[in-house]
Amino acid sequence: MERIEQKPLTPDTFLQGVKDCVPTLLGYISIGLAFGVVGIASGISVLEVFLLSVLVYAGSAQFIFCGLYLAGAPVTAVIATIFIVNLRHLLMSLTIAPYFTKYSTLRNIGFGTLLTDETFGVSVVSAGKEGRLGGKWMDGLNITAYTTWIAACSIGGIIGQWLPDPEKWGLDYALVAMFVALLVLTLASIPKEKLMHYIKLILIMVISMYGMLYFMPGHLAVLLSTVIVATIGVALEK
């Protein structure tokens, strides 16, 4: 009987996390540069671009901040909007939390705080293949993404001082392009026997979003549709 060799598990090291983050860095760099330019065009300074990147660390939220700031929205409206938009991070953190139960509460707060759409995607793919996630690996993944984002946004802010009209260069579309790329890469990593299952869920998500947009704001439609489709996905798999 032929013996099947098992593929070795990914080492739980900080360096391996850094290596696994590298393929996503182009997204962080391009979106970060775009945000820096858009931020300057919105009237905030390079220092404020840097501080937003350090303290908020959320591409969509930072772009939304610039739009609301430019529109003169009150602080309470800015905080509430960004909070609602970033509620998806709660769902993402809940997804990977079971893999880190052996770590302390403080360590888990660190994992969740630095989790992004890209690092979540890498983590889910890795967990799906190996059935585990390591703390040192996650630190390498998250910290590499975090430092790259801060650097890219700051450099974008400096460049933005010489690019007064970012829409002319299509930089306002950078965030949308990133999410499209993430979807394509995720679908490419899914086994063929499960691909149709995921495509059906995507279609349900599109229909759900389209219908809900008639009755509620976009950010609430995204959150509610995600919960509904995730529930349907779990039910169908069972």
mmCIF file of N, CA, C and O in Angstrom, residues 27-42 44 49 52-53 56-71 78 81-82 85-86 88 118 149 152-153 156 166-167 170-179:
data_model
loop_
_atom_site.group_PDB
_atom_site.id
_atom_site.type_symbol
_atom_site.label_atom_id
_atom_site.label_comp_id
_atom_site.label_asym_id
_atom_site.label_seq_id
_atom_site.Cartn_x
_atom_site.Cartn_y
_atom_site.Cartn_z
ATOM 1 N N GLY A 27 -0.645 45.259 -1.433
ATOM 2 C CA GLY A 27 -1.941 45.858 -1.138
ATOM 3 C C GLY A 27 -1.829 46.938 -0.082
ATOM 4 O O GLY A 27 -2.390 48.025 -0.225
ATOM 5 N N TYR A 28 -1.088 46.652 1.004
ATOM 6 C CA TYR A 28 -0.906 47.649 2.060
ATOM 7 C C TYR A 28 -0.195 48.890 1.524
ATOM 8 O O TYR A 28 -0.570 50.023 1.852
ATOM 9 N N ILE A 29 0.832 48.674 0.728
ATOM 10 C CA ILE A 29 1.618 49.802 0.210
ATOM 11 C C ILE A 29 0.779 50.666 -0.724
ATOM 12 O O ILE A 29 0.747 51.895 -0.598
ATOM 13 N N SER A 30 0.056 50.029 -1.659
ATOM 14 C CA SER A 30 -0.725 50.803 -2.637
ATOM 15 C C SER A 30 -1.880 51.546 -1.957
ATOM 16 O O SER A 30 -2.108 52.740 -2.221
ATOM 17 N N ILE A 31 -2.593 50.863 -1.054
ATOM 18 C CA ILE A 31 -3.715 51.512 -0.367
ATOM 19 C C ILE A 31 -3.202 52.590 0.591
ATOM 20 O O ILE A 31 -3.791 53.667 0.724
ATOM 21 N N GLY A 32 -2.095 52.293 1.277
ATOM 22 C CA GLY A 32 -1.514 53.257 2.205
ATOM 23 C C GLY A 32 -1.066 54.529 1.502
ATOM 24 O O GLY A 32 -1.331 55.643 1.979
ATOM 25 N N LEU A 33 -0.390 54.372 0.380
ATOM 26 C CA LEU A 33 0.028 55.541 -0.396
ATOM 27 C C LEU A 33 -1.185 56.349 -0.845
ATOM 28 O O LEU A 33 -1.194 57.581 -0.780
ATOM 29 N N ALA A 34 -2.221 55.616 -1.305
ATOM 30 C CA ALA A 34 -3.444 56.295 -1.754
ATOM 31 C C ALA A 34 -4.102 57.061 -0.614
ATOM 32 O O ALA A 34 -4.541 58.196 -0.790
ATOM 33 N N PHE A 35 -4.146 56.443 0.571
ATOM 34 C CA PHE A 35 -4.762 57.135 1.702
ATOM 35 C C PHE A 35 -3.978 58.386 2.081
ATOM 36 O O PHE A 35 -4.568 59.421 2.382
ATOM 37 N N GLY A 36 -2.659 58.288 2.075
ATOM 38 C CA GLY A 36 -1.846 59.448 2.412
ATOM 39 C C GLY A 36 -2.128 60.623 1.496
ATOM 40 O O GLY A 36 -2.292 61.760 1.947
ATOM 41 N N VAL A 37 -2.230 60.325 0.200
ATOM 42 C CA VAL A 37 -2.509 61.380 -0.786
ATOM 43 C C VAL A 37 -3.907 61.956 -0.577
ATOM 44 O O VAL A 37 -4.108 63.177 -0.570
ATOM 45 N N VAL A 38 -4.897 61.055 -0.392
ATOM 46 C CA VAL A 38 -6.284 61.492 -0.184
ATOM 47 C C VAL A 38 -6.399 62.288 1.119
ATOM 48 O O VAL A 38 -7.126 63.292 1.189
ATOM 49 N N GLY A 39 -5.680 61.870 2.136
ATOM 50 C CA GLY A 39 -5.715 62.566 3.422
ATOM 51 C C GLY A 39 -5.236 64.002 3.304
ATOM 52 O O GLY A 39 -5.872 64.925 3.831
ATOM 53 N N ILE A 40 -4.135 64.188 2.623
ATOM 54 C CA ILE A 40 -3.604 65.540 2.426
ATOM 55 C C ILE A 40 -4.573 66.384 1.614
ATOM 56 O O ILE A 40 -4.817 67.561 1.918
ATOM 57 N N ALA A 41 -5.184 65.768 0.583
ATOM 58 C CA ALA A 41 -6.152 66.489 -0.247
ATOM 59 C C ALA A 41 -7.405 66.863 0.557
ATOM 60 O O ALA A 41 -8.111 67.813 0.208
ATOM 61 N N SER A 42 -7.664 66.114 1.644
ATOM 62 C CA SER A 42 -8.832 66.391 2.490
ATOM 63 C C SER A 42 -8.567 67.488 3.512
ATOM 64 O O SER A 42 -9.482 67.913 4.225
ATOM 65 N N ILE A 44 -5.939 67.362 5.977
ATOM 66 C CA ILE A 44 -5.231 66.984 7.204
ATOM 67 C C ILE A 44 -3.727 66.976 6.925
ATOM 68 O O ILE A 44 -3.289 66.869 5.775
ATOM 69 N N VAL A 49 -2.032 62.217 9.292
ATOM 70 C CA VAL A 49 -2.077 60.987 8.492
ATOM 71 C C VAL A 49 -1.354 59.864 9.238
ATOM 72 O O VAL A 49 -1.854 58.733 9.342
ATOM 73 N N LEU A 52 -3.425 58.787 12.394
ATOM 74 C CA LEU A 52 -4.586 57.989 12.002
ATOM 75 C C LEU A 52 -4.169 56.556 11.686
ATOM 76 O O LEU A 52 -4.856 55.593 12.050
ATOM 77 N N SER A 53 -3.035 56.422 11.003
ATOM 78 C CA SER A 53 -2.539 55.095 10.630
ATOM 79 C C SER A 53 -2.135 54.282 11.850
ATOM 80 O O SER A 53 -2.351 53.078 11.902
ATOM 81 N N VAL A 56 -5.902 54.335 14.340
ATOM 82 C CA VAL A 56 -7.117 53.764 13.744
ATOM 83 C C VAL A 56 -6.794 52.460 13.018
ATOM 84 O O VAL A 56 -7.453 51.444 13.206
ATOM 85 N N TYR A 57 -5.777 52.485 12.196
ATOM 86 C CA TYR A 57 -5.286 51.305 11.472
ATOM 87 C C TYR A 57 -6.414 50.524 10.800
ATOM 88 O O TYR A 57 -6.642 49.357 11.046
ATOM 89 N N ALA A 58 -7.145 51.220 9.945
ATOM 90 C CA ALA A 58 -8.232 50.593 9.186
ATOM 91 C C ALA A 58 -8.439 51.393 7.918
ATOM 92 O O ALA A 58 -8.893 52.543 7.980
ATOM 93 N N GLY A 59 -8.114 50.801 6.787
ATOM 94 C CA GLY A 59 -8.153 51.527 5.520
ATOM 95 C C GLY A 59 -9.490 52.182 5.235
ATOM 96 O O GLY A 59 -9.574 53.385 4.989
ATOM 97 N N SER A 60 -10.571 51.393 5.279
ATOM 98 C CA SER A 60 -11.886 51.953 4.967
ATOM 99 C C SER A 60 -12.270 53.050 5.951
ATOM 100 O O SER A 60 -12.805 54.090 5.561
ATOM 101 N N ALA A 61 -11.990 52.828 7.239
ATOM 102 C CA ALA A 61 -12.331 53.821 8.265
ATOM 103 C C ALA A 61 -11.545 55.110 8.065
ATOM 104 O O ALA A 61 -12.081 56.209 8.267
ATOM 105 N N GLN A 62 -10.310 55.003 7.669
ATOM 106 C CA GLN A 62 -9.485 56.197 7.464
ATOM 107 C C GLN A 62 -9.958 56.994 6.252
ATOM 108 O O GLN A 62 -9.979 58.224 6.280
ATOM 109 N N PHE A 63 -10.349 56.296 5.187
ATOM 110 C CA PHE A 63 -10.909 56.988 4.029
ATOM 111 C C PHE A 63 -12.232 57.671 4.397
ATOM 112 O O PHE A 63 -12.510 58.795 3.982
ATOM 113 N N ILE A 64 -13.055 56.974 5.190
ATOM 114 C CA ILE A 64 -14.331 57.538 5.630
ATOM 115 C C ILE A 64 -14.098 58.778 6.494
ATOM 116 O O ILE A 64 -14.798 59.780 6.377
ATOM 117 N N PHE A 65 -13.096 58.700 7.369
ATOM 118 C CA PHE A 65 -12.756 59.849 8.208
ATOM 119 C C PHE A 65 -12.466 61.078 7.355
ATOM 120 O O PHE A 65 -12.947 62.181 7.657
ATOM 121 N N CYS A 66 -11.688 60.883 6.307
ATOM 122 C CA CYS A 66 -11.336 62.014 5.438
ATOM 123 C C CYS A 66 -12.576 62.614 4.789
ATOM 124 O O CYS A 66 -12.716 63.839 4.702
ATOM 125 N N GLY A 67 -13.494 61.738 4.321
ATOM 126 C CA GLY A 67 -14.710 62.225 3.694
ATOM 127 C C GLY A 67 -15.592 62.995 4.661
ATOM 128 O O GLY A 67 -16.123 64.058 4.328
ATOM 129 N N LEU A 68 -15.740 62.467 5.873
ATOM 130 C CA LEU A 68 -16.571 63.127 6.877
ATOM 131 C C LEU A 68 -15.925 64.428 7.371
ATOM 132 O O LEU A 68 -16.612 65.420 7.625
ATOM 133 N N TYR A 69 -14.608 64.405 7.496
ATOM 134 C CA TYR A 69 -13.875 65.599 7.929
ATOM 135 C C TYR A 69 -14.038 66.709 6.898
ATOM 136 O O TYR A 69 -14.271 67.877 7.239
ATOM 137 N N LEU A 70 -13.930 66.322 5.632
ATOM 138 C CA LEU A 70 -14.061 67.295 4.542
ATOM 139 C C LEU A 70 -15.480 67.863 4.497
ATOM 140 O O LEU A 70 -15.683 69.029 4.155
ATOM 141 N N ALA A 71 -16.472 67.030 4.879
ATOM 142 C CA ALA A 71 -17.870 67.462 4.863
ATOM 143 C C ALA A 71 -18.242 68.250 6.113
ATOM 144 O O ALA A 71 -19.368 68.748 6.223
ATOM 145 N N VAL A 78 -18.599 61.092 13.256
ATOM 146 C CA VAL A 78 -17.396 60.428 12.747
ATOM 147 C C VAL A 78 -17.120 59.159 13.541
ATOM 148 O O VAL A 78 -16.884 58.077 12.969
ATOM 149 N N THR A 81 -19.894 56.426 12.949
ATOM 150 C CA THR A 81 -19.806 55.834 11.611
ATOM 151 C C THR A 81 -18.646 54.863 11.512
ATOM 152 O O THR A 81 -18.793 53.733 11.010
ATOM 153 N N ILE A 82 -17.480 55.273 11.997
ATOM 154 C CA ILE A 82 -16.300 54.413 11.934
ATOM 155 C C ILE A 82 -16.494 53.167 12.797
ATOM 156 O O ILE A 82 -16.092 52.059 12.417
ATOM 157 N N VAL A 85 -18.807 50.805 10.801
ATOM 158 C CA VAL A 85 -18.101 50.250 9.637
ATOM 159 C C VAL A 85 -17.110 49.167 10.066
ATOM 160 O O VAL A 85 -16.949 48.147 9.398
ATOM 161 N N ASN A 86 -16.456 49.377 11.208
ATOM 162 C CA ASN A 86 -15.441 48.431 11.664
ATOM 163 C C ASN A 86 -15.989 47.277 12.492
ATOM 164 O O ASN A 86 -15.219 46.464 13.012
ATOM 165 N N ARG A 88 -17.242 44.732 11.439
ATOM 166 C CA ARG A 88 -16.884 43.475 10.781
ATOM 167 C C ARG A 88 -15.655 42.844 11.435
ATOM 168 O O ARG A 88 -15.468 41.627 11.369
ATOM 169 N N GLU A 118 -6.671 41.679 5.264
ATOM 170 C CA GLU A 118 -5.635 40.875 4.615
ATOM 171 C C GLU A 118 -5.065 39.804 5.538
ATOM 172 O O GLU A 118 -4.931 38.640 5.154
ATOM 173 N N TRP A 149 1.901 49.392 6.800
ATOM 174 C CA TRP A 149 0.779 50.324 6.602
ATOM 175 C C TRP A 149 1.137 51.725 7.084
ATOM 176 O O TRP A 149 0.885 52.716 6.392
ATOM 177 N N ALA A 152 3.655 53.269 4.649
ATOM 178 C CA ALA A 152 3.053 53.605 3.351
ATOM 179 C C ALA A 152 2.162 54.839 3.453
ATOM 180 O O ALA A 152 2.201 55.721 2.583
ATOM 181 N N CYS A 153 1.348 54.918 4.511
ATOM 182 C CA CYS A 153 0.460 56.083 4.686
ATOM 183 C C CYS A 153 1.269 57.367 4.876
ATOM 184 O O CYS A 153 0.932 58.415 4.316
ATOM 185 N N GLY A 156 2.798 58.338 1.647
ATOM 186 C CA GLY A 156 1.719 58.859 0.808
ATOM 187 C C GLY A 156 1.350 60.282 1.182
ATOM 188 O O GLY A 156 1.051 61.104 0.322
ATOM 189 N N PRO A 166 -6.146 63.628 -6.138
ATOM 190 C CA PRO A 166 -5.928 62.179 -6.204
ATOM 191 C C PRO A 166 -6.894 61.447 -7.119
ATOM 192 O O PRO A 166 -6.553 60.406 -7.686
ATOM 193 N N GLU A 167 -8.124 61.969 -7.289
ATOM 194 C CA GLU A 167 -9.094 61.301 -8.146
ATOM 195 C C GLU A 167 -8.631 61.269 -9.604
ATOM 196 O O GLU A 167 -8.984 60.355 -10.355
ATOM 197 N N GLY A 170 -6.906 58.131 -10.069
ATOM 198 C CA GLY A 170 -7.655 56.921 -9.734
ATOM 199 C C GLY A 170 -7.357 56.363 -8.360
ATOM 200 O O GLY A 170 -7.719 55.218 -8.051
ATOM 201 N N LEU A 171 -6.718 57.144 -7.495
ATOM 202 C CA LEU A 171 -6.326 56.648 -6.179
ATOM 203 C C LEU A 171 -7.527 56.427 -5.259
ATOM 204 O O LEU A 171 -7.433 55.675 -4.295
ATOM 205 N N ASP A 172 -8.657 57.078 -5.558
ATOM 206 C CA ASP A 172 -9.849 56.893 -4.732
ATOM 207 C C ASP A 172 -10.467 55.507 -4.925
ATOM 208 O O ASP A 172 -11.315 55.075 -4.138
ATOM 209 N N TYR A 173 -10.021 54.777 -5.979
ATOM 210 C CA TYR A 173 -10.540 53.433 -6.256
ATOM 211 C C TYR A 173 -9.651 52.338 -5.645
ATOM 212 O O TYR A 173 -9.982 51.162 -5.710
ATOM 213 N N ALA A 174 -8.557 52.733 -5.017
ATOM 214 C CA ALA A 174 -7.573 51.758 -4.543
ATOM 215 C C ALA A 174 -8.164 50.774 -3.542
ATOM 216 O O ALA A 174 -7.865 49.580 -3.570
ATOM 217 N N LEU A 175 -9.011 51.255 -2.637
ATOM 218 C CA LEU A 175 -9.571 50.382 -1.602
ATOM 219 C C LEU A 175 -10.482 49.321 -2.221
ATOM 220 O O LEU A 175 -10.436 48.148 -1.835
ATOM 221 N N VAL A 176 -11.300 49.716 -3.180
ATOM 222 C CA VAL A 176 -12.188 48.768 -3.864
ATOM 223 C C VAL A 176 -11.364 47.697 -4.578
ATOM 224 O O VAL A 176 -11.667 46.498 -4.514
ATOM 225 N N ALA A 177 -10.299 48.125 -5.263
ATOM 226 C CA ALA A 177 -9.429 47.192 -5.981
ATOM 227 C C ALA A 177 -8.807 46.171 -5.037
ATOM 228 O O ALA A 177 -8.672 44.987 -5.367
ATOM 229 N N MET A 178 -8.443 46.618 -3.820
ATOM 230 C CA MET A 178 -7.844 45.713 -2.839
ATOM 231 C C MET A 178 -8.820 44.608 -2.454
ATOM 232 O O MET A 178 -8.460 43.431 -2.395
ATOM 233 N N PHE A 179 -10.093 44.967 -2.186
ATOM 234 C CA PHE A 179 -11.071 43.966 -1.773
ATOM 235 C C PHE A 179 -11.387 42.990 -2.911
ATOM 236 O O PHE A 179 -11.618 41.797 -2.672
#
